[in-house]
Coordinates of C-alpha atoms and ligand atoms in Angstrom, one line a residue:
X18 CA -39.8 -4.2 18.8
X19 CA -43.2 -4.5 19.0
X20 CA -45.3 -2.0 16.9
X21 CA -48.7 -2.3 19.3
X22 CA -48.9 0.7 20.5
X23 CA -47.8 1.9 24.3
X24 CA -50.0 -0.6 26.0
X25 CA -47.9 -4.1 25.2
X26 CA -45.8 -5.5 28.0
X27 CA -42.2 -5.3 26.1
X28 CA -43.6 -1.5 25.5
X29 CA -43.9 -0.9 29.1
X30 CA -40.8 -2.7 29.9
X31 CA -38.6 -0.7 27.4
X32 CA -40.4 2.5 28.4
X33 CA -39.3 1.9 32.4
X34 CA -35.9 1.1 31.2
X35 CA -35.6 4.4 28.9
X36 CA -36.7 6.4 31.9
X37 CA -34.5 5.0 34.4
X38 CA -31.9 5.7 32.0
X39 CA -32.6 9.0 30.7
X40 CA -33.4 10.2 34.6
X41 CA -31.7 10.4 37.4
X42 CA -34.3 8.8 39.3
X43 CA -33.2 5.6 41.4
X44 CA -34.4 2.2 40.2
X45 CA -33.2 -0.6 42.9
X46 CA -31.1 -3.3 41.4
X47 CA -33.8 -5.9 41.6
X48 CA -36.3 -4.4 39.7
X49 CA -33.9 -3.4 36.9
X50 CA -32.1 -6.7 36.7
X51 CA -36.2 -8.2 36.2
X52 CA -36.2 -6.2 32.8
X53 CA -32.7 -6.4 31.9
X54 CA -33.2 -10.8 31.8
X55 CA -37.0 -10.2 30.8
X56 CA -38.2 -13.4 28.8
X57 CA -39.4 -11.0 25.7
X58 CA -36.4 -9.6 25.2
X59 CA -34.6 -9.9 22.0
X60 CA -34.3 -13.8 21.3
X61 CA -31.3 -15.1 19.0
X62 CA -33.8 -14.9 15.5
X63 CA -34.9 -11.4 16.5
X64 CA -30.5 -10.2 16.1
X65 CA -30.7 -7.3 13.8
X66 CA -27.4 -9.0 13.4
X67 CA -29.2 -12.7 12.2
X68 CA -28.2 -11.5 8.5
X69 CA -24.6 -12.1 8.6
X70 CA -23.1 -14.7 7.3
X71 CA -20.1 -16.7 9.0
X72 CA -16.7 -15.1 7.1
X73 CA -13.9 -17.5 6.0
X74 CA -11.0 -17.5 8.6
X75 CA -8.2 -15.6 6.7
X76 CA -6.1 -17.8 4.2
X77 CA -3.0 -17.0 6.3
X78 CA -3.7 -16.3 9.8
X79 CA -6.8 -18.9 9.7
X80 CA -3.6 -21.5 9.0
X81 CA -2.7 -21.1 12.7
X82 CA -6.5 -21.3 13.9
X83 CA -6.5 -24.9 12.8
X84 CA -2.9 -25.8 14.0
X85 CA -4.1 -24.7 17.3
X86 CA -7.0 -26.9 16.9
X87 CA -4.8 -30.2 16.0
X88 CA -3.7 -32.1 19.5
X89 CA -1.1 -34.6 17.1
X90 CA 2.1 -33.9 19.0
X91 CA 3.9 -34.1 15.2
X92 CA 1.7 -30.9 14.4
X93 CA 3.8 -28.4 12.6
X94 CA 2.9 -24.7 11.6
X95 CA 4.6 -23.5 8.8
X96 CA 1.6 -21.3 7.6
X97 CA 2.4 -17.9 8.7
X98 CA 5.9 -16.7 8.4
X99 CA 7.5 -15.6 11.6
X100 CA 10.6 -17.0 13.0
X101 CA 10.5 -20.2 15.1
X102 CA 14.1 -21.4 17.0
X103 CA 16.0 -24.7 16.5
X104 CA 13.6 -25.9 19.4
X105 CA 10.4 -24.2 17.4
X106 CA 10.2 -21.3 19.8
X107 CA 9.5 -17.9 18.9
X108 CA 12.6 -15.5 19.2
X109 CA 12.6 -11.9 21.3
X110 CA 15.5 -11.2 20.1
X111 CA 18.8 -10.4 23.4
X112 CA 18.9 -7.0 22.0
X113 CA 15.0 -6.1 21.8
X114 CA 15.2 -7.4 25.6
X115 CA 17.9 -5.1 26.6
X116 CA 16.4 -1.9 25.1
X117 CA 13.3 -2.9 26.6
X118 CA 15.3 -2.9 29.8
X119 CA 17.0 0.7 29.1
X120 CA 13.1 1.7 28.7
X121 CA 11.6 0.3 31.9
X122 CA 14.4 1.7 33.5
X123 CA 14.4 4.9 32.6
X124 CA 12.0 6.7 35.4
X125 CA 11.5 10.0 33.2
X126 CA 9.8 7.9 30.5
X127 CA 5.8 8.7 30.8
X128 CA 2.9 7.4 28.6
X129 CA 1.7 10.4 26.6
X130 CA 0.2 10.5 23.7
X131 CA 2.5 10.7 20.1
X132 CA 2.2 12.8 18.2
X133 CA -0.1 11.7 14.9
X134 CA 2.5 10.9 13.2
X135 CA 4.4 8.8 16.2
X136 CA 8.4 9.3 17.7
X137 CA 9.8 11.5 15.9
X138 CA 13.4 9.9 16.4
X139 CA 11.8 6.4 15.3
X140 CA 10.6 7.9 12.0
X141 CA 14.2 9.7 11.4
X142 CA 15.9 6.9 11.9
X143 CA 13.4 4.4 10.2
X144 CA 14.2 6.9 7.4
X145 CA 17.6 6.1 7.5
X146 CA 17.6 2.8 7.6
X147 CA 15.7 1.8 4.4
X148 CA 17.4 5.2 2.4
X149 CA 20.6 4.9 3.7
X150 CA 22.3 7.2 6.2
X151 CA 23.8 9.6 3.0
X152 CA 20.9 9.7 1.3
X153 CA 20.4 13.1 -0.5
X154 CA 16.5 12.7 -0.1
X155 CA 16.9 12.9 3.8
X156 CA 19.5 15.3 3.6
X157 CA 17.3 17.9 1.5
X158 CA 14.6 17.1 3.8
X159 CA 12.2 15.9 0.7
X160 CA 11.1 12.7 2.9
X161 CA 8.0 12.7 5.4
X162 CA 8.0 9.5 7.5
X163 CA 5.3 8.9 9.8
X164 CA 4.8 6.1 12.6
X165 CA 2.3 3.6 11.2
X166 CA 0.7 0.3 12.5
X167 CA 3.3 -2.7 11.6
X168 CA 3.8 -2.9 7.7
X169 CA -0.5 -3.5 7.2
X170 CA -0.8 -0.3 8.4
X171 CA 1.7 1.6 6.8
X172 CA 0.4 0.3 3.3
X173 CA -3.6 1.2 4.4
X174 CA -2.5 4.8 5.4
X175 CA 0.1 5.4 2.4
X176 CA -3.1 3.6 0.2
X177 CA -5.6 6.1 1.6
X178 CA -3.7 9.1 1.1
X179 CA -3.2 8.6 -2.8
X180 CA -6.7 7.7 -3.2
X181 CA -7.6 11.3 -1.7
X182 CA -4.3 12.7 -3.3
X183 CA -3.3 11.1 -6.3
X184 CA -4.6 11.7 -10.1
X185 CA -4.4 7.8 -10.8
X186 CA -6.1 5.4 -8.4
X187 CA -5.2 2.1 -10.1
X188 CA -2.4 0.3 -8.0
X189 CA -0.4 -2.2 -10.0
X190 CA 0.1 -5.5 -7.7
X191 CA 2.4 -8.4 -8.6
X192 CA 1.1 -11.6 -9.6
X193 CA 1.3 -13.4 -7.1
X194 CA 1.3 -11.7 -4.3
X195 CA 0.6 -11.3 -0.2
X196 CA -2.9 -12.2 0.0
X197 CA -3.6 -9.1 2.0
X198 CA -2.4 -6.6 -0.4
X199 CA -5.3 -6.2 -2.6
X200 CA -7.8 -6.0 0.6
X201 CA -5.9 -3.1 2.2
X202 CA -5.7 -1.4 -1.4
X203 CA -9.7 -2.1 -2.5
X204 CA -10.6 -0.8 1.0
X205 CA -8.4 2.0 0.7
X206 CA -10.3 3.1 -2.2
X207 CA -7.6 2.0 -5.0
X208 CA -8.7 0.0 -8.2
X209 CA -6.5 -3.0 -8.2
X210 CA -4.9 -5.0 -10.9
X211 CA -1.8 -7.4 -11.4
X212 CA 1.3 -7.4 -13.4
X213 CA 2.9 -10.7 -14.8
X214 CA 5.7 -11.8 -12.2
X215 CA 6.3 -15.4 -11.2
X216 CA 6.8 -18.2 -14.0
X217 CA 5.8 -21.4 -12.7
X218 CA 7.3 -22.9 -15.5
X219 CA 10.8 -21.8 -14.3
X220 CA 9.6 -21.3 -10.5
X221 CA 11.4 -17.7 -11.5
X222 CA 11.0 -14.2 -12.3
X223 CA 8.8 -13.9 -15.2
X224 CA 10.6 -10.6 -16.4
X225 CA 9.4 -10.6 -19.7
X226 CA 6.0 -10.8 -18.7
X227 CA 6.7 -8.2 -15.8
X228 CA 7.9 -5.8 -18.3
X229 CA 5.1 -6.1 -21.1
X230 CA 2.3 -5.3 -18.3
X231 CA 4.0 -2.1 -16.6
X232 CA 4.9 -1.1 -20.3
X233 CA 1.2 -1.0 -20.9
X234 CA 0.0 0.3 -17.4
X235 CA -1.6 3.9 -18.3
X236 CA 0.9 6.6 -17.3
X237 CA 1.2 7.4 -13.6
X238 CA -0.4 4.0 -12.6
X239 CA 0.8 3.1 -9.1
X240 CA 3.2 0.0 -8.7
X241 CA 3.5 -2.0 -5.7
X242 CA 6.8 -4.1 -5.3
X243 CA 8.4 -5.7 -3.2
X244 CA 11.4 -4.4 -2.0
X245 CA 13.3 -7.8 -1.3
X246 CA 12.3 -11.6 -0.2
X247 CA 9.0 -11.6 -2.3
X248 CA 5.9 -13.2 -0.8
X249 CA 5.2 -15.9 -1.6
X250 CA 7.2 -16.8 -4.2
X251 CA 11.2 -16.1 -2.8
X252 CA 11.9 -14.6 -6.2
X253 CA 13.5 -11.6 -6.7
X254 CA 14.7 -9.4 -9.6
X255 CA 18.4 -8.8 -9.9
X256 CA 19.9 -5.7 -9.9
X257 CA 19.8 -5.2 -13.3
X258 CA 16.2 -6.2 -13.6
X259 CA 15.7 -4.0 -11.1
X260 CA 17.4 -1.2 -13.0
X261 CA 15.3 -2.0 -16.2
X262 CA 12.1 -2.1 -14.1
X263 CA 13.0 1.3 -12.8
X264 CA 14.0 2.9 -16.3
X265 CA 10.7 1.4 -17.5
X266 CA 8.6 3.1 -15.1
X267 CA 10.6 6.9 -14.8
X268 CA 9.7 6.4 -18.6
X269 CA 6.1 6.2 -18.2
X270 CA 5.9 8.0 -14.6
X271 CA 4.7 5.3 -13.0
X272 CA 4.6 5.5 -9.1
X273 CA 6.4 3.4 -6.9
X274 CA 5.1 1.9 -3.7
X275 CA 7.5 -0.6 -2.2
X276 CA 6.4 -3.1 0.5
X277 CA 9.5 -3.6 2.6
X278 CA 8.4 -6.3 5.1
X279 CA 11.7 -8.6 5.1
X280 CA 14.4 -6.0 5.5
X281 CA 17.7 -8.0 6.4
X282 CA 15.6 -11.3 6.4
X283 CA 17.0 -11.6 2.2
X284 CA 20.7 -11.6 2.4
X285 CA 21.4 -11.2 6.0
X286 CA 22.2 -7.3 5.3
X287 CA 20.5 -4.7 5.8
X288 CA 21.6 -2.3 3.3
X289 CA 22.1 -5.1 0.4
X290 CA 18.1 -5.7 1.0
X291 CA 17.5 -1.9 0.4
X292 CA 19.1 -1.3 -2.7
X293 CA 16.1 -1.9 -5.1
X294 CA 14.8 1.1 -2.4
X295 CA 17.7 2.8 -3.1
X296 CA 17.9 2.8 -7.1
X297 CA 14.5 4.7 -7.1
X298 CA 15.3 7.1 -4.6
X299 CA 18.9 7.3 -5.6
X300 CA 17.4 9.1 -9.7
X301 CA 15.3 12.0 -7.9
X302 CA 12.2 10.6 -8.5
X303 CA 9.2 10.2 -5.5
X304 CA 8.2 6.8 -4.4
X305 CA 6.2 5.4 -1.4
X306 CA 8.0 3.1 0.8
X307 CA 6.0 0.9 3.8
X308 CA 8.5 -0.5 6.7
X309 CA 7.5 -3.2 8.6
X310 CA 10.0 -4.3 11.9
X311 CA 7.7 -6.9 12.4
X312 CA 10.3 -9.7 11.8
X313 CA 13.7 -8.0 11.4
X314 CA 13.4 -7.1 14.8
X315 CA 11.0 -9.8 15.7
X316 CA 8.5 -7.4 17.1
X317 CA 5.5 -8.9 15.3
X318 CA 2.8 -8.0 17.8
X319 CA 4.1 -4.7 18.8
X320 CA 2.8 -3.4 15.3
X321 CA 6.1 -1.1 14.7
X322 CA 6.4 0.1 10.9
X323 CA 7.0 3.5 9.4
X324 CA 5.5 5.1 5.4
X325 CA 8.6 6.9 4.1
X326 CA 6.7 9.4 0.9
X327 CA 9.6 11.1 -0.8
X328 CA 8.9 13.8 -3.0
X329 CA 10.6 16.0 -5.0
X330 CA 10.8 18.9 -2.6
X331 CA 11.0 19.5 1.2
X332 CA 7.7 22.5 0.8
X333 CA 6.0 19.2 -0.6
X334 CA 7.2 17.1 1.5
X335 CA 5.5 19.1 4.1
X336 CA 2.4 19.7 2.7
X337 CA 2.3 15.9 1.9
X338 CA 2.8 15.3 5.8
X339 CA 0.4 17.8 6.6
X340 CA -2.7 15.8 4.6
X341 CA -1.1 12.0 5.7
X342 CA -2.2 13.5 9.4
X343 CA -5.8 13.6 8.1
X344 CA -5.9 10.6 7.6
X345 CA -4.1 8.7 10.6
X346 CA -6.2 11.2 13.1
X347 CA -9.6 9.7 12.6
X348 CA -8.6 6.4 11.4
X349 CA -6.2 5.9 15.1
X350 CA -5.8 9.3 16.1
X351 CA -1.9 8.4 16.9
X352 CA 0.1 5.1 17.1
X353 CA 1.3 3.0 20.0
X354 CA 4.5 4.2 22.0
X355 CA 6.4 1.1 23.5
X356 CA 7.5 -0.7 19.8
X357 CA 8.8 2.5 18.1
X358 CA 10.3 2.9 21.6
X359 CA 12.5 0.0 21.5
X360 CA 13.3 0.6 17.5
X361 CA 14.7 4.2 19.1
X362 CA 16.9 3.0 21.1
X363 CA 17.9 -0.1 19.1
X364 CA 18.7 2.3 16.1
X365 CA 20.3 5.2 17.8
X366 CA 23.1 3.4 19.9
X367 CA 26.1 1.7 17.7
X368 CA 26.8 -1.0 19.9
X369 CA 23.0 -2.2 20.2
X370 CA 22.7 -1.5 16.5
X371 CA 25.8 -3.8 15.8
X372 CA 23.9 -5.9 18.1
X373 CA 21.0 -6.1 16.1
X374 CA 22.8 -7.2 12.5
X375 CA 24.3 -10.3 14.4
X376 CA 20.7 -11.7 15.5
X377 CA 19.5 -10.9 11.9
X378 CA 22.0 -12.0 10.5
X379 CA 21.9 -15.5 12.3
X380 CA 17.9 -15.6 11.5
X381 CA 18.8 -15.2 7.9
X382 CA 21.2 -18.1 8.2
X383 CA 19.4 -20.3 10.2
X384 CA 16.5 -20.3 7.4
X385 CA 19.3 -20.9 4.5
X386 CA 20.5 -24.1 6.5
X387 CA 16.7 -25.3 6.4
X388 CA 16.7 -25.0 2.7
X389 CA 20.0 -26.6 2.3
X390 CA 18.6 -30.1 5.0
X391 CA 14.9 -29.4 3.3
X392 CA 16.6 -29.8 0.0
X393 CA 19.2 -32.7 0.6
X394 CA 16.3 -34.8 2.6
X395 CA 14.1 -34.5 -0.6
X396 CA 17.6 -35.6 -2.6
X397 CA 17.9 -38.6 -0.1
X398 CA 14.4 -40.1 -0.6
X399 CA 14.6 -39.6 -4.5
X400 CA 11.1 -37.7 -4.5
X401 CA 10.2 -37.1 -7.8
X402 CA 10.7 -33.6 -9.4
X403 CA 13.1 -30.8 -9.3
X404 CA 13.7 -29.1 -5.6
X405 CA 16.3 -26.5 -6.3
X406 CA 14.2 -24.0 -6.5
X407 CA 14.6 -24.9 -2.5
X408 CA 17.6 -23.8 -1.8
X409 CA 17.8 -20.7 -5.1
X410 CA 14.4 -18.8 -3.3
X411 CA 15.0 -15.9 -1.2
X412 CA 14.0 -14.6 2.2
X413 CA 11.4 -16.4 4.6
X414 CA 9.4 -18.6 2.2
X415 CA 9.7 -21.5 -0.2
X416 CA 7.0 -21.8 -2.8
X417 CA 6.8 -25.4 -3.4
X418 CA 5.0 -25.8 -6.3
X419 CA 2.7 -27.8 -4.0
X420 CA -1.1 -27.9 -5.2
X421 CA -3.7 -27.7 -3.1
X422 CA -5.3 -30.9 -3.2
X423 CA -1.5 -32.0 -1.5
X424 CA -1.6 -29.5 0.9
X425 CA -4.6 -30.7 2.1
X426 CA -3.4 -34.3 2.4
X427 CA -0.2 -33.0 4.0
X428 CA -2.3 -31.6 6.6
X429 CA -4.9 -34.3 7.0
X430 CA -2.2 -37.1 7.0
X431 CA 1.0 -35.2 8.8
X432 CA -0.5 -32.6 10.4
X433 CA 1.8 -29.9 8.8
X434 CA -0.1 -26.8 7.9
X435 CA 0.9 -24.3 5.3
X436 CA -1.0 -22.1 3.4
X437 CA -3.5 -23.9 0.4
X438 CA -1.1 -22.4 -2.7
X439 CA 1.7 -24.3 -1.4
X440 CA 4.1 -21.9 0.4
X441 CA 6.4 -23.0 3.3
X442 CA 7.7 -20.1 5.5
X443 CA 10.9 -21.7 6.4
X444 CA 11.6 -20.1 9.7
X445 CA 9.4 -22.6 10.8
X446 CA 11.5 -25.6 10.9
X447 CA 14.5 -27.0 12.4
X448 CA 16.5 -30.0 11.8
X449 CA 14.6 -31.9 14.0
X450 CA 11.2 -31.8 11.8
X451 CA 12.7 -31.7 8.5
X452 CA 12.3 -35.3 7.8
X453 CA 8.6 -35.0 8.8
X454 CA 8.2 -32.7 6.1
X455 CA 10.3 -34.2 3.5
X456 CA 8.3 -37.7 4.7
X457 CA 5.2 -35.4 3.9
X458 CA 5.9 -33.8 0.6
X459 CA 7.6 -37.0 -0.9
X460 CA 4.3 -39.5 0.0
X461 CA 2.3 -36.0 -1.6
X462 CA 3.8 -36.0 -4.8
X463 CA 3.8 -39.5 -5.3
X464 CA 0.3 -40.7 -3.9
X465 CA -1.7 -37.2 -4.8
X466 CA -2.0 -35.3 -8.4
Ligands
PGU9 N1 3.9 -7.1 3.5 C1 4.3 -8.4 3.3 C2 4.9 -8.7 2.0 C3 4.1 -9.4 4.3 O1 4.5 -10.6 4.0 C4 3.5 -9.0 5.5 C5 3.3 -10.1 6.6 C6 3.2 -7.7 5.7 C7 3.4 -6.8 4.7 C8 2.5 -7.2 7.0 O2 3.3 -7.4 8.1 P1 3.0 -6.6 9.4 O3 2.9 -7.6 10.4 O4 1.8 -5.8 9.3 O5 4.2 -5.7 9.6 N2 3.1 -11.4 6.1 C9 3.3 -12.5 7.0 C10 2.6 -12.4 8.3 C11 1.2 -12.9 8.5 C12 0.2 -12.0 7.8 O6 -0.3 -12.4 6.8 O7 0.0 -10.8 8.3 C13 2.9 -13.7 6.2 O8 2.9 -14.8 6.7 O9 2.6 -13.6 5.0

């Protein structure tokens, strides 16, 4: 704004604006729109905005940006990982459509507010679901679950509460990992650093190395794991790796914090993709535990998840619930009503439930099959290298091995788009575009280094 004193003519405008706007008085609609549009008013250089810079579009979402972009009819998106049909449809799954039926209707449903901490039957049963329904934690009542935003969500406000809460604010992350995960734990107000876990040597678990870093993480360090399906890699420890890993860290008191995005998505089951969960919660010991339904239910843009923080006793429990509300209230105030709605009433009836494992269960296959064709079209053509990694990876991804330099010539030449460090999700493709890709990978690896 001008600083020449009341007399200039932006002054005088401004002025008559203010006091329209700070009176009562009646301004008619001519004269006001005259020094809304008036020529002197902020042009594009005078933005107090004209300092920021132009962000990058994010490494996994800004995948889909450009595939949108791309008018080839070939185009394939196998960038972010959400489950596409044999036809490359996404999937509402029959069941998610019938409880959304049994909601609509049911005329006594209204749209109140939640509670902070969301439907309390969703968070009960959410409970259940990742703990199993015997669990000792929930029967001693030692677990507070609250309705969170998606899996994202869950991980910001479980992250936000042990940075206010929690003597150690270093959060252990695996190496590689979900590009999000250090953002939401940075922001939170969590030091981040990374512990050894995929070889690409082997394209496996690099347990050794895994081992050596939490073995010299400071005591009560916070660890974030995945609890099946890792992203990106498909690599996940065994059960008895998992047991060591657990040992290892009840040793030093090092704090769990599982991610649990893929829940069903690894093996088909739901309980067999909880039991690293399980073994934690199963010795006594408190651990953090974010829930996404965002693809085992296929309810990606409802933003359904649950954080599960079980402690050692219900009275902490409590007071642990009781500071977790402090920080959803002023971050959201409550979460959204229709998503946990449908979980409900998915989770609480047996028939809908049983339902539910048969549509999971057929996603889970559907993406083995692609890794079988993916794997025997790559066989066929005699591209160079080892592929079996293909078919021995776990849960929604395959990490190639791809470099970027490929990527980028797979998506300039065959318009297939994946993220730059080489993951496929594999819920992307059918049998109908697999040849594309194998075309795609095998001219990559033998025409770019
Ligand atoms: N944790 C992991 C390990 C994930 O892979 C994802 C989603 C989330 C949490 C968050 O999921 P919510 O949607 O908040 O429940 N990762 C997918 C989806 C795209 C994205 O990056 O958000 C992916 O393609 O990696």
């Amino acid at each position: 704004m001008s600083s020449g004193g009341h007399g200039s003519a932006t002054d005088r405008r401004l002025n008559a604006l203010f006091r329209h706007l700070s009176s009562s008085a009646r301004m008619d609609p001519q004269q006001l729109n005259s020094i809304a549009a008036s020529p002197t008013s902020a042009n594009q250089n005078d933005s107090v905005f004209s300092h920021v810079v132009r962000a990058p579009e994010d490494p996994i979402l800004g995948v889909t940006v450009a595939y949108n972009k791309d008018p080839s009819p070939l185009k394939l998106n196998l960038g972010v990982g959400a489950y596409r049909t044999e036809e490359g449809k996404p999937l509402v799954l029959n069941v998610v459509r019938k409880a959304e039926q049994q909601l609509v209707n049911d005329r006594s449903r209204v749209k109140e507010y939640l509670p902070i901490v969301g439907l309390a039957e969703f968070n009960k049963l959410s409970a259940k679901l990742i703990l199993g329904a015997d669990s000792p934690a929930i029967r001693e009542n030692r677990v507070t679950t609250v309705q969170c935003l998606s899996g994202t969500g869950s991980l910001r406000v479980g992250a936000e509460f042990l940075a206010r809460h929690y003597h150690q604010r270093t959060i252990y992350i695996p190496q590689p990992t979900w590009g999000n995960h250090p953002k939401v734990f940075t922001l939170a107000g969590l030091s981040v650093k990374s512990y050894r876990y995929y070889d690409p040597a082997t394209r496996g678990l690099n347990f050794q190395g895994l081992l050596e870093d939490l073995g010299s993480a400071p005591a009560g360090a916070i660890v974030l794991l995945h609890a099946c399906a890792h992203n990106p890699t498909g690599v996940d420890p065994t059960l008895q790796q998992w047991e060591r890993i657990r040992q290892l860290m009840r040793s030093k008191g090092l704090l769990p914090f599982f991610d649990s995005a893929y829940q069903g998505f690894a093996s088909g089951s739901l309980d067999s993709d909880a039991q690293s969960v399980r073994m934690f919660v199963a010795d006594g010991g408190e651990c953090f535990i974010a829930q996404s339904y965002a693809k085992n239910l296929g309810l990606y843009g409802e933003r359904v998840g649950a954080l599960s923080i079980v402690c050692k006793t219900a009275d902490v429990a409590g007071r642990v619930e009781s500071q977790v509300k402090l920080v959803i209230r002023p971050m959201y105030s409550n979460p959204p009503i229709h998503g946990a709605s449908i979980v409900a009433a998915i989770l609480r009836d047996r028939d809908l439930f049983n339902e539910w494992t048969f549509e999971l269960k057929a996603m889970a296959d559907r993406i083995i099959s692609m890794r079988q064709k993916l794997f025997d079209a790559l066989r066929a053509r005699g591209t160079p290298g080892d592929w079996s990694h293909i078919i021995k990876q776990i849960g929604m991804f395959t990490f190639t091995g791809l470099n970027p330099q490929q990527v980028a010539f797979m998506t300039k030449d065959y318009h297939i788009y994946m993220t730059s460090d080489g993951r496929i999700s594999m819920a992307g493709l059918s049998s109908k575009t697999v040849p594309h890709l194998a075309d795609a990978i095998h001219a990559a690896v033998t025409l770019v280094s």
